[in-house]
């Protein structure tokens, strides 16, 4: 079986490039060490290879089916979900007194990366349960936590996030699922329908615990009138139906192993929902979890792109075709295609994006771990602003660029890549979901430019610039990086000038200001991942000096150079467009298309 | 059924933007007129809607199967292939005395665009037969033509191009299929295997006529020792097996309705091949047809991208979600998503690429029609140089950009676009083949920079510059286009400067010279399609003046502006990279990945 991720790179990212040790200074993580972290990664590798990877292709080919109102998934998933529970993956980051291991989220996410790269569909199940359980334990009552979470942690019950409705996708303020009070102030009768609910029904678990947004009768319009409910598929004690019916199963282009359901709630007027926290605070609660979910999606995107990169790398090293371009003697044997510059370009493209985005996501989760434990409120506020700013980038950059890198993986294999004989076509289809779910790229562009960049008087952006400057200071003394650094600094400068121009457009109203927010988001992706490559180059260079030259570190340095030569320069074209005052997209009417 | 292409735009392209009438001055086309051309397009529309479109989804879901050594395809294809024959599509461009209609290839390609947009898989069958028959009638004997082509024209027999072998894909010089002379100088015994043969076996036709490359025993090594053979699946007269066995059927990510076969030739030492033309001239013959095939692939890519664009446009006009960004009143109804600037950006992106690439392909086929008839040898040579130069661009730009535009179509639909409820996910999968077949994008980059740009002392590039200047002269007097023109001219200038730098790198050897040929190809795509938008803007502006303002022409002008604002600026980042003298892709070793 070929490699689907690089354990060596993951350890470099966590233990050489990131100061993970720092987290163990917080009391919550104090029992941990590099050794326990490495054990977690090894355990993830073990379950990935033994349980998840063998089902990768089969779960794609044998799609879930809807029979008699019940979704049936691949029979192998039951044991996997149970194993995730028994091995403690679902609640690994939660406190000891809740049965957790107080593991930093960074390590948990890194372990998730291994599982996702092995088999994205299979990895979705526990990921969703963790998110749903976290909502209950954070905002619900102790009684709710005791009632619902233990079986979720055990892998017996599936958790979901039920937000989308037929008329409320990106526009959550328009959701209409209703909640009618009963005599019990905790219990409401739920009526409505939810679509695109990942793992919203399947037969690998005994119950499905939907964390669902609905509107209590008489609540204010828009997002201020949305409440959060626990809506189990079956009554947790009696096992009786809670009037949550599976109306449909969506057939998708990719990650076919994970079912996406259309749910009908309260068709028989008998669907009970348990209010979580206060009424009308649902969206706020959901969004606190959604930030983690968004980084999770970014990581999913990196993981799939990584698996595709590794598959194309293995192929390129083995497949003979053609000769070196300056070799005219046809009697010489063909060379492996990795010897061709254009193939190396496609591989470096993938390596630079996947390893750069992985660095960004681990950096973000490392910020998140600090935020969760930090007692110094000023420091905490700065870290929060930075993480808030980086989240839409860390979700969108790997999602969008992952489409291009998985495409490059297909291209490296040529005709073979288009056939089902190799997994890259599956990765190409699976990757396509990520720019869509957990907020489309367009939504994240508006979130970044319209909110994250401007709130708190620009604290997030200022913090980002401060952190970048610290790394540039570190790099200053390293002569061999000077060209790379000057390229990066030039792009940093034009990006800042561009931002000032964007802010100036606020005067022209939100439509003009945000018309190209998606492009600004793209620009910030190239810039921040460029920064991640500066950080990796500094680490690799220092290791090269202390430990002698190795292919691994030389490869890192070459890839950093590749990024500055081929990727970060994309900022230039974006800046030209963003600096313009012509707006054909606003001018164009529906009739003119 | 929603629209899958714009007939209005196609007529604009052919009859307003392109001087199609000019072709009828050549005696070969003299019987034709705009009216007969329009009848052909109407006929294509009719068969597309009535026969091809209804099978689009079904042919994707019910894949061909290999049973008892025979590939079975969708049963509906038999009637379609026969109809293509009976309606005269397969030999429409050939002379009257061969049963053809002497139709300009431009019109034939435009008609093909309609069929391809309706159902790409179904459109592949006649397209391949035309190409194979054209090889026989052009390079074969009169006897071969009489023996094989009539049943191909009738749709009874399928034609194929059999080039690729397990060890010879991009590197055709390494092919090993052998041809052993027999007593009859026309007949050779063929032995070997061919892979990825489109329509290489199926049950909608009575025979398969493979146009196959093989090496006659003792022939020179490399491309100079390759000969072309007609290798029918069955003996044309007796119907007996010609020892061409179907060893396998490839399962693909997309265009599943068209089977791709793995063929074994001469397993029983009984496979006869009929030599076409002279020995060892096979690759030269094949390449003369391949240029047309490459433009055909470019058109396929445009057609699929067009269908995806139209599907997303229809959805955007109907799907209500959210409100205008400056509307705070949530009681107002939601607006169709086409009202959001970012959605319009994604639609303009698609419109600008698909209509710009369509213009380029029709321009190329219009050159090809002139070349085929032109008697003035100097003029002919200039046209040939221009077409040779444009061919790799016209194949690759729509193929590569089509991946991005079909992706944008998926994105416009959001979650719905990822499901099989809408056709965009199918288009996304189908589009992925085009950067691979008929020469990968990397191969075309090397062809463009390493050959087409430099041969004949740069005649092709000079001719291109001359033609562009003519259009810029025409545009000069149109005040409203001045900003667009100056943006284009600036990018034309930097592109020329960049080319000079590329040429200067020849001194450093072919590896450095061609390391970024793919990026240079990309640059030329943005530039030439930008030129096509200048041409369309001139036409639209003049029509606006003569016929009053209409949404159609205003839409064209906005889209031209969009292209100059958002697309052609991509040249800047490419130029920066191409101007560099750092080569991380060459430096990187296999071990460093």
XYZ file of N, CA and C in Angstrom, chain A residues 165-174 196 221-223 250-255 309 313 317 319-326 330-331 334 338-339 341-342 344-345 347-348 351 400 403-404 407-408 410-411 414-421 425 428-433 435-436 440-442 446 483 510-511 514-516 518-519 551-552 554-556 558-559 561-562 565-566 569-574 576-577 580-593, chain B residues 165-174 196 221-223 250-255 309 313 317 319-326 330 334 338-339 341-342 344-345 347-348 351 400 403-404 407-408 410-411 414-421 425 428-433 435-436 440-442 446 483 510-511 514-516 518-519 551-552 554-556 558-559 561-562 565-566 569-574 576-577 580-593:
669
model
N -31.770 24.289 5.650
C -33.144 23.969 5.254
C -33.284 24.273 3.763
N -34.355 23.797 3.133
C -34.501 24.042 1.697
C -34.395 25.531 1.322
N -34.926 26.412 2.174
C -34.854 27.838 1.842
C -33.852 28.603 2.692
N -33.028 27.888 3.427
C -32.036 28.563 4.270
C -30.728 27.791 4.234
N -29.866 28.172 3.311
C -28.554 27.554 3.207
C -27.536 28.542 3.731
N -26.976 29.334 2.821
C -26.055 30.381 3.254
C -26.775 31.423 4.107
N -28.065 31.608 3.865
C -28.824 32.610 4.614
C -29.570 31.959 5.771
N -28.816 31.697 6.856
C -29.414 30.995 7.998
C -30.514 31.800 8.667
N -30.474 33.119 8.501
C -31.494 33.949 9.141
C -32.890 33.617 8.644
N -32.979 32.933 7.497
C -34.285 32.613 6.935
C -34.811 31.244 7.352
N -29.301 18.165 3.704
C -27.841 18.026 3.706
C -27.282 17.747 5.094
N -37.278 38.118 14.259
C -36.876 37.679 12.920
C -35.357 37.599 12.836
N -34.879 36.866 11.848
C -33.443 36.830 11.568
C -32.667 35.988 12.554
N -31.379 36.261 12.614
C -30.491 35.398 13.378
C -30.688 35.553 14.887
N -29.153 11.895 -0.146
C -28.556 12.562 -1.306
C -27.459 11.692 -1.918
N -27.428 11.678 -3.222
C -26.312 11.020 -3.895
C -25.336 12.103 -4.321
N -24.070 11.873 -4.011
C -23.074 12.933 -4.173
C -21.964 12.503 -5.123
N -21.226 13.513 -5.566
C -20.081 13.256 -6.442
C -18.977 12.498 -5.705
N -18.808 12.804 -4.436
C -17.702 12.201 -3.703
C -18.027 11.966 -2.244
N -17.041 11.599 -1.497
C -17.125 11.081 -0.113
C -18.465 10.390 0.108
N -1.442 13.966 -3.331
C -0.034 14.288 -3.594
C 0.843 13.050 -3.436
N 3.067 11.287 -6.245
C 4.521 11.216 -6.027
C 5.020 9.786 -6.211
N 7.595 8.473 -9.272
C 8.894 7.845 -9.009
C 9.035 6.495 -9.714
N 6.913 5.404 -12.627
C 6.461 5.315 -14.014
C 7.539 5.806 -14.985
N 8.089 4.919 -15.822
C 9.064 5.392 -16.815
C 8.318 5.944 -18.032
N 8.761 7.062 -18.526
C 8.158 7.640 -19.734
C 9.062 8.756 -20.253
N 9.515 8.580 -21.483
C 10.370 9.589 -22.100
C 11.780 9.587 -21.508
N 12.584 10.515 -22.003
C 13.946 10.649 -21.511
C 14.175 12.093 -21.076
N 15.275 12.331 -20.402
C 15.617 13.720 -20.053
C 15.602 14.536 -21.339
N 15.207 15.793 -21.218
C 14.925 16.580 -22.420
C 16.173 16.817 -23.280
N 17.342 16.690 -22.673
C 18.559 16.860 -23.470
C 19.183 15.516 -23.880
N 17.758 7.392 -28.261
C 16.522 6.664 -27.978
C 16.766 5.237 -27.503
N 18.031 4.780 -27.599
C 18.315 3.426 -27.118
C 18.440 3.412 -25.596
N 13.871 4.546 -20.816
C 13.050 5.674 -20.376
C 13.351 5.971 -18.899
N 9.363 11.581 -12.745
C 9.768 12.597 -11.767
C 11.039 13.316 -12.226
N 11.717 12.782 -13.242
C 12.904 13.447 -13.780
C 12.557 14.627 -14.688
N 11.063 18.267 -15.562
C 10.863 19.498 -14.785
C 9.386 19.827 -14.598
N 8.578 19.588 -15.633
C 7.163 19.961 -15.520
C 6.430 19.048 -14.534
N 7.960 17.684 -11.928
C 8.428 18.182 -10.624
C 7.686 19.458 -10.227
N 7.388 20.280 -11.220
C 6.618 21.498 -10.939
C 5.241 21.124 -10.375
N 4.468 18.423 -8.821
C 4.648 17.825 -7.490
C 4.991 18.894 -6.453
N 5.847 19.837 -6.849
C 6.198 20.927 -5.922
C 4.983 21.800 -5.629
N 3.154 19.816 -3.081
C 3.880 19.774 -1.803
C 3.811 21.126 -1.103
N -9.966 25.609 -1.577
C -9.881 26.059 -2.976
C -8.627 25.528 -3.652
N -8.546 21.840 -4.681
C -9.123 21.453 -5.970
C -8.024 21.426 -7.025
N -7.150 22.424 -6.970
C -6.092 22.513 -7.974
C -5.002 21.476 -7.732
N -6.210 18.102 -8.715
C -6.222 18.100 -10.181
C -4.804 17.853 -10.719
N -3.818 18.472 -10.100
C -2.422 18.251 -10.508
C -2.022 16.795 -10.280
N -4.025 14.190 -10.493
C -4.605 13.462 -11.629
C -3.717 13.649 -12.859
N -3.276 14.887 -13.077
C -2.491 15.206 -14.269
C -1.158 14.456 -14.281
N -1.709 11.230 -15.679
C -2.190 11.219 -17.057
C -3.458 10.394 -17.190
N -3.558 9.643 -18.296
C -4.757 8.837 -18.535
C -5.083 7.908 -17.370
N -4.040 7.359 -16.749
C -4.259 6.455 -15.619
C -4.993 7.173 -14.487
N -4.689 8.445 -14.309
C -5.311 9.217 -13.240
C -6.800 9.427 -13.427
N -7.243 9.309 -14.670
C -8.672 9.519 -14.953
C -9.471 8.233 -14.748
N -8.773 7.114 -14.589
C -9.465 5.842 -14.407
C -9.612 5.508 -12.925
N -10.499 4.572 -12.661
C -10.727 4.153 -11.280
C -9.684 3.127 -10.827
N -8.658 2.896 -11.654
C -7.578 1.997 -11.256
C -6.687 2.626 -10.185
N -8.615 9.916 -8.787
C -9.892 10.454 -9.274
C -10.902 10.540 -8.117
N -10.080 13.632 -6.200
C -10.521 14.811 -6.958
C -12.005 15.086 -6.714
N -12.806 14.024 -6.682
C -14.241 14.197 -6.440
C -14.518 14.563 -4.982
N -13.776 13.958 -4.080
C -14.021 14.213 -2.655
C -13.652 15.640 -2.277
N -12.551 16.123 -2.854
C -12.063 17.467 -2.496
C -13.089 18.552 -2.818
N -13.956 18.284 -3.810
C -14.840 19.364 -4.303
C -15.855 19.862 -3.285
N -16.108 19.076 -2.211
C -17.107 19.519 -1.235
C -16.605 20.684 -0.376
N -14.977 23.628 -0.584
C -15.313 25.057 -0.747
C -16.800 25.353 -0.514
N -17.599 24.310 -0.308
C -19.047 24.502 -0.158
C -19.498 24.423 1.292
N -19.604 28.711 2.313
C -18.930 28.734 1.013
C -17.761 29.717 1.036
N -16.900 29.602 0.066
C -15.754 30.506 -0.017
C -16.221 31.966 -0.087
N -17.289 32.216 -0.824
C -17.822 33.585 -0.926
C -18.224 34.144 0.428
N -16.499 37.444 2.598
C -17.228 38.544 3.236
C -16.944 38.583 4.734
N 17.016 36.083 -0.263
C 16.241 36.348 -1.483
C 14.757 36.015 -1.256
N -21.495 48.904 1.020
C -21.069 47.501 1.180
C -20.967 46.726 -0.131
N -21.771 47.067 -1.132
C -21.728 46.268 -2.360
C -20.371 46.419 -3.052
N -17.422 44.981 -0.779
C -17.301 43.522 -0.655
C -17.406 42.769 -1.986
N -17.476 43.507 -3.092
C -17.679 42.859 -4.395
C -16.586 41.823 -4.693
N -15.366 42.131 -4.302
C -14.248 41.223 -4.587
C -13.652 40.620 -3.320
N -13.921 37.781 -2.132
C -13.368 36.441 -2.380
C -11.925 36.528 -2.877
N -11.646 37.537 -3.719
C -10.275 37.689 -4.212
C -9.337 38.157 -3.103
N 18.200 15.227 2.799
C 17.247 15.448 1.719
C 15.959 16.089 2.225
N 15.535 15.675 3.414
C 14.274 16.211 3.928
C 14.338 17.729 4.068
N 16.580 19.850 2.785
C 16.832 20.502 1.480
C 15.540 20.585 0.684
N 14.742 19.526 0.771
C 13.447 19.539 0.089
C 12.544 20.641 0.612
N 12.571 20.832 1.938
C 11.784 21.918 2.544
C 12.235 23.276 2.007
N 13.869 23.964 -0.809
C 13.493 24.091 -2.220
C 12.008 24.416 -2.379
N 11.202 23.774 -1.537
C 9.761 23.985 -1.649
C 9.385 25.399 -1.214
N 11.322 27.919 -1.595
C 11.713 28.758 -2.733
C 10.681 28.654 -3.858
N 10.224 27.414 -4.117
C 9.172 27.236 -5.115
C 7.976 28.133 -4.793
N 8.592 31.648 -5.662
C 8.768 31.852 -7.103
C 7.450 31.708 -7.876
N 6.641 30.747 -7.476
C 5.474 30.388 -8.306
C 4.132 30.727 -7.675
N 3.649 35.009 -5.929
C 3.564 36.019 -6.999
C 2.134 36.192 -7.517
N 1.270 35.233 -7.239
C -0.129 35.358 -7.673
C -0.814 36.562 -7.023
N -0.210 37.020 -5.926
C -0.723 38.223 -5.261
C -0.725 39.423 -6.215
N 0.268 39.477 -7.090
C 0.405 40.657 -7.961
C -0.832 40.883 -8.834
N -1.285 39.832 -9.489
C -2.459 39.961 -10.349
C -3.695 40.307 -9.534
N -3.784 39.725 -8.348
C -4.935 40.008 -7.484
C -4.936 41.468 -7.052
N -3.650 43.977 -8.636
C -4.039 44.817 -9.775
C -5.557 44.885 -9.880
N -6.185 43.729 -9.798
C -7.653 43.725 -9.887
C -8.277 44.465 -8.700
N -8.522 48.252 -8.768
C -9.312 48.899 -9.821
C -10.597 49.507 -9.263
N -11.084 50.508 -9.956
C -12.365 51.074 -9.571
C -13.460 50.791 -10.585
N -13.239 49.814 -11.424
C -14.281 49.350 -12.352
C -14.949 48.125 -11.747
N -16.280 48.057 -11.850
C -16.996 46.945 -11.226
C -17.976 46.272 -12.187
N -17.419 45.559 -13.175
C -18.318 44.887 -14.126
C -19.269 43.900 -13.464
N -18.869 43.319 -12.330
C -19.764 42.338 -11.695
C -20.981 43.022 -11.084
N -20.813 44.258 -10.665
C -21.973 44.986 -10.122
C -22.837 45.518 -11.259
N -22.165 45.993 -12.307
C -22.881 46.580 -13.451
C -23.752 45.578 -14.191
N -23.238 44.364 -14.319
C -23.904 43.340 -15.128
C -25.283 43.011 -14.536
N -26.315 43.065 -15.375
C -27.648 42.696 -14.889
C -27.942 41.237 -15.250
N -28.961 40.692 -14.593
C -29.329 39.292 -14.851
C -29.680 39.095 -16.321
N -30.312 40.083 -16.923
C -30.762 39.950 -18.310
C -29.588 39.980 -19.287
N -28.480 40.569 -18.884
C -27.341 40.691 -19.801
C -26.530 39.394 -19.914
N -26.788 38.463 -19.020
C -26.047 37.183 -19.119
C -26.562 36.376 -20.303
N 0.194 2.894 -25.847
C 0.522 1.554 -25.372
C 0.922 1.653 -23.903
N 0.985 0.512 -23.211
C 1.325 0.570 -21.787
C 2.626 1.337 -21.516
N 3.605 1.195 -22.385
C 4.870 1.888 -22.144
C 5.096 3.074 -23.072
N 4.063 3.469 -23.800
C 4.213 4.590 -24.728
C 2.942 5.429 -24.693
N 2.961 6.427 -23.812
C 1.836 7.346 -23.736
C 2.263 8.657 -24.358
N 2.761 9.577 -23.524
C 3.274 10.830 -24.061
C 4.487 10.579 -24.957
N 5.229 9.521 -24.667
C 6.437 9.229 -25.444
C 6.128 8.205 -26.532
N 5.517 8.679 -27.628
C 5.109 7.775 -28.701
C 6.286 7.091 -29.374
N 7.462 7.720 -29.283
C 8.621 7.126 -29.943
C 8.951 5.751 -29.372
N 8.410 5.443 -28.183
C 8.722 4.167 -27.561
C 7.711 3.068 -27.865
N -6.308 2.555 -23.607
C -7.067 3.820 -23.663
C -7.616 4.104 -25.064
N 14.685 3.396 -35.088
C 14.166 3.652 -33.747
C 13.451 5.000 -33.722
N 12.639 5.172 -32.698
C 11.993 6.471 -32.474
C 10.849 6.733 -33.423
N 10.509 8.003 -33.543
C 9.312 8.390 -34.286
C 9.468 8.192 -35.788
N -11.843 0.226 -19.383
C -11.456 1.126 -18.302
C -12.697 1.765 -17.681
N -12.668 1.879 -16.371
C -13.726 2.633 -15.701
C -13.167 4.003 -15.376
N -13.932 5.031 -15.739
C -13.415 6.385 -15.683
C -14.244 7.262 -14.749
N -13.639 8.376 -14.391
C -14.328 9.359 -13.551
C -15.510 9.983 -14.290
N -15.372 10.174 -15.581
C -16.431 10.869 -16.319
C -16.554 10.390 -17.743
N -17.380 11.067 -18.500
C -17.840 10.673 -19.850
C -17.885 9.158 -19.946
N -21.950 26.223 -17.432
C -22.266 27.646 -17.244
C -23.767 27.885 -17.352
N -26.221 29.284 -14.537
C -26.921 30.553 -14.807
C -28.422 30.392 -14.548
N -30.606 32.324 -11.515
C -31.745 33.202 -11.792
C -32.993 32.781 -11.016
N -32.947 30.582 -7.960
C -32.775 30.212 -6.562
C -32.749 31.457 -5.665
N -33.772 31.617 -4.787
C -33.730 32.767 -3.872
C -32.869 32.424 -2.652
N -32.025 33.323 -2.265
C -31.202 33.116 -1.061
C -30.569 34.443 -0.650
N -30.878 34.860 0.577
C -30.326 36.106 1.087
C -30.953 37.326 0.437
N -30.454 38.488 0.852
C -30.945 39.752 0.314
C -29.771 40.563 -0.218
N -30.060 41.606 -0.963
C -28.984 42.485 -1.417
C -28.196 42.907 -0.179
N -26.897 43.108 -0.363
C -26.022 43.246 0.799
C -26.325 44.524 1.608
N -26.974 45.493 0.972
C -27.330 46.713 1.706
C -28.790 46.709 2.181
N -35.319 42.158 7.094
C -35.432 40.717 6.896
C -36.840 40.288 6.501
N -36.436 36.974 -0.037
C -35.074 36.707 -0.503
C -35.001 37.004 -2.010
N -28.458 35.476 -8.309
C -27.765 36.224 -9.364
C -27.650 37.707 -9.006
N -28.383 38.140 -7.991
C -28.280 39.535 -7.547
C -27.033 39.800 -6.699
N -23.089 40.091 -5.999
C -21.913 40.405 -6.835
C -20.989 39.200 -6.981
N -20.802 38.445 -5.906
C -19.860 37.329 -5.989
C -20.397 36.205 -6.882
N -22.394 36.823 -9.465
C -22.198 37.374 -10.818
C -20.738 37.235 -11.259
N -19.838 37.376 -10.298
C -18.416 37.196 -10.635
C -18.163 35.771 -11.118
N -20.311 33.793 -12.456
C -20.970 33.615 -13.752
C -20.199 34.331 -14.863
N -19.716 35.535 -14.568
C -18.919 36.260 -15.573
C -17.616 35.532 -15.871
N -18.704 32.860 -18.227
C -19.109 33.425 -19.522
C -17.884 33.904 -20.298
N -7.819 23.504 -19.575
C -7.405 23.863 -18.212
C -8.407 24.806 -17.544
N -11.711 23.344 -16.288
C -11.759 22.733 -14.952
C -12.224 23.772 -13.937
N -11.704 24.976 -14.100
C -12.051 26.030 -13.142
C -13.476 26.548 -13.356
N -15.938 24.059 -12.126
C -15.887 24.142 -10.666
C -16.702 25.337 -10.170
N -16.600 26.451 -10.868
C -17.399 27.636 -10.500
C -18.889 27.346 -10.656
N -20.343 24.431 -10.195
C -20.697 23.663 -8.996
C -20.880 24.618 -7.816
N -19.953 25.560 -7.690
C -19.965 26.483 -6.554
C -21.218 27.351 -6.547
N -23.842 25.562 -4.939
C -23.589 25.208 -3.538
C -23.770 23.719 -3.309
N -24.343 23.370 -2.156
C -24.541 21.958 -1.818
C -25.268 21.189 -2.906
N -26.246 21.848 -3.531
C -27.009 21.196 -4.603
C -26.089 20.771 -5.747
N -25.077 21.582 -6.003
C -24.169 21.296 -7.100
C -23.317 20.062 -6.872
N -23.173 19.692 -5.599
C -22.362 18.515 -5.276
C -23.168 17.232 -5.374
N -24.486 17.370 -5.486
C -25.336 16.177 -5.557
C -25.625 15.810 -7.011
N -26.081 14.583 -7.181
C -26.423 14.118 -8.522
C -27.818 14.588 -8.950
N -28.435 15.451 -8.158
C -29.734 16.015 -8.545
C -29.595 17.015 -9.689
N -22.249 18.360 -11.471
C -21.194 17.463 -10.957
C -20.709 16.533 -12.070
N -18.379 18.494 -14.198
C -17.095 18.660 -13.497
C -16.209 17.431 -13.709
N -16.821 16.242 -13.642
C -16.059 15.009 -13.844
C -15.651 14.822 -15.306
N -16.552 15.181 -16.200
C -16.263 14.979 -17.624
C -15.154 15.916 -18.104
N -15.174 17.141 -17.604
C -14.198 18.142 -18.055
C -12.762 17.710 -17.762
N -12.587 16.868 -16.734
C -11.227 16.570 -16.274
C -10.374 15.819 -17.295
N -10.997 15.177 -18.280
C -10.207 14.417 -19.246
C -9.414 15.325 -20.191
N -7.459 18.083 -20.237
C -6.023 18.403 -20.149
C -5.123 17.172 -20.345
N -5.720 16.009 -20.451
C -4.925 14.775 -20.562
C -4.862 14.247 -21.991
N -0.993 15.950 -23.272
C -1.221 16.637 -21.996
C -0.846 18.115 -22.131
N -1.276 18.897 -21.185
C -0.963 20.326 -21.202
C 0.551 20.549 -21.208
N 1.270 19.747 -20.451
C 2.731 19.874 -20.422
C 3.355 19.666 -21.796
N 5.491 22.507 -24.223
C 6.776 22.281 -24.891
C 6.623 22.462 -26.401
N -10.246 52.213 -22.581
C -9.629 51.705 -21.356
C -9.283 50.216 -21.492
N 18.005 23.067 -23.165
C 16.562 22.835 -23.256
C 15.860 22.674 -21.903
N 16.570 22.168 -20.904
C 15.878 21.943 -19.629
C 15.458 23.269 -19.000
N 12.786 25.157 -21.289
C 11.419 24.618 -21.324
C 10.847 24.276 -19.946
N 11.586 24.613 -18.886
C 11.136 24.217 -17.533
C 9.745 24.771 -17.213
N 9.465 25.977 -17.673
C 8.173 26.598 -17.371
C 7.332 26.796 -18.628
N 4.848 25.252 -19.621
C 3.416 25.187 -19.309
C 2.882 26.554 -18.874
N 3.693 27.286 -18.119
C 3.260 28.619 -17.680
C 3.232 29.597 -18.857
N -29.629 44.054 -24.398
C -28.983 43.359 -23.288
C -27.869 42.457 -23.777
N -28.089 41.805 -24.926
C -27.083 40.877 -25.422
C -25.739 41.580 -25.649
N -24.766 44.602 -24.599
C -24.254 45.193 -23.360
C -23.586 44.110 -22.516
N -24.186 42.938 -22.508
C -23.592 41.808 -21.781
C -22.222 41.460 -22.336
N -22.103 41.471 -23.663
C -20.802 41.189 -24.298
C -19.758 42.220 -23.862
N -19.745 44.166 -21.177
C -19.407 43.972 -19.754
C -18.472 42.784 -19.563
N -18.720 41.742 -20.329
C -17.897 40.539 -20.168
C -16.480 40.792 -20.672
N -15.047 43.646 -20.538
C -14.421 44.422 -19.466
C -14.027 43.512 -18.300
N -14.922 42.595 -17.949
C -14.591 41.627 -16.892
C -13.276 40.924 -17.217
N -10.341 43.053 -16.594
C -10.179 43.391 -15.172
C -9.707 42.200 -14.339
N -10.241 41.014 -14.648
C -10.029 39.863 -13.759
C -9.153 38.766 -14.362
N -5.170 40.084 -16.344
C -4.188 40.515 -15.335
C -3.387 39.341 -14.777
N -3.894 38.126 -14.963
C -3.156 36.953 -14.485
C -1.795 36.816 -15.178
N -1.678 37.497 -16.320
C -0.396 37.513 -17.036
C 0.717 38.085 -16.162
N 0.377 39.052 -15.320
C 1.410 39.740 -14.535
C 2.184 38.777 -13.631
N 1.458 37.954 -12.904
C 2.128 37.010 -11.995
C 2.953 35.999 -12.786
N 2.411 35.584 -13.933
C 3.142 34.627 -14.768
C 4.436 35.229 -15.289
N 6.192 37.582 -13.931
C 7.156 37.667 -12.828
C 7.891 36.342 -12.666
N 7.127 35.274 -12.635
C 7.756 33.955 -12.496
C 8.661 33.651 -13.697
N 12.155 35.059 -13.873
C 13.121 34.700 -12.831
C 14.205 33.773 -13.377
N 15.345 33.808 -12.722
C 16.408 32.876 -13.084
C 16.675 31.832 -12.013
N 15.711 31.658 -11.145
C 15.790 30.591 -10.145
C 14.952 29.410 -10.643
N 15.480 28.205 -10.492
C 14.774 27.033 -11.015
C 14.640 25.921 -9.968
N 13.798 26.170 -8.965
C 13.624 25.128 -7.923
C 13.121 23.806 -8.493
N 12.379 23.846 -9.608
C 11.863 22.580 -10.147
C 12.986 21.741 -10.746
N 14.017 22.405 -11.262
C 15.147 21.641 -11.800
C 16.045 21.155 -10.658
N 16.219 22.035 -9.680
C 17.104 21.722 -8.550
C 16.615 20.550 -7.713
N 15.303 20.480 -7.533
C 14.701 19.487 -6.631
C 14.984 18.078 -7.143
N 15.496 17.224 -6.275
C 15.733 15.833 -6.677
C 14.573 14.948 -6.215
N 14.506 13.773 -6.792
C 13.424 12.847 -6.429
C 13.455 12.535 -4.937
N 14.645 12.438 -4.380
C 14.781 12.062 -2.969
C 14.335 13.175 -2.028
N 14.350 14.407 -2.532
C 14.007 15.536 -1.659
C 12.497 15.715 -1.490
N 11.723 15.022 -2.318
C 10.267 15.146 -2.173
C 9.804 14.394 -0.928
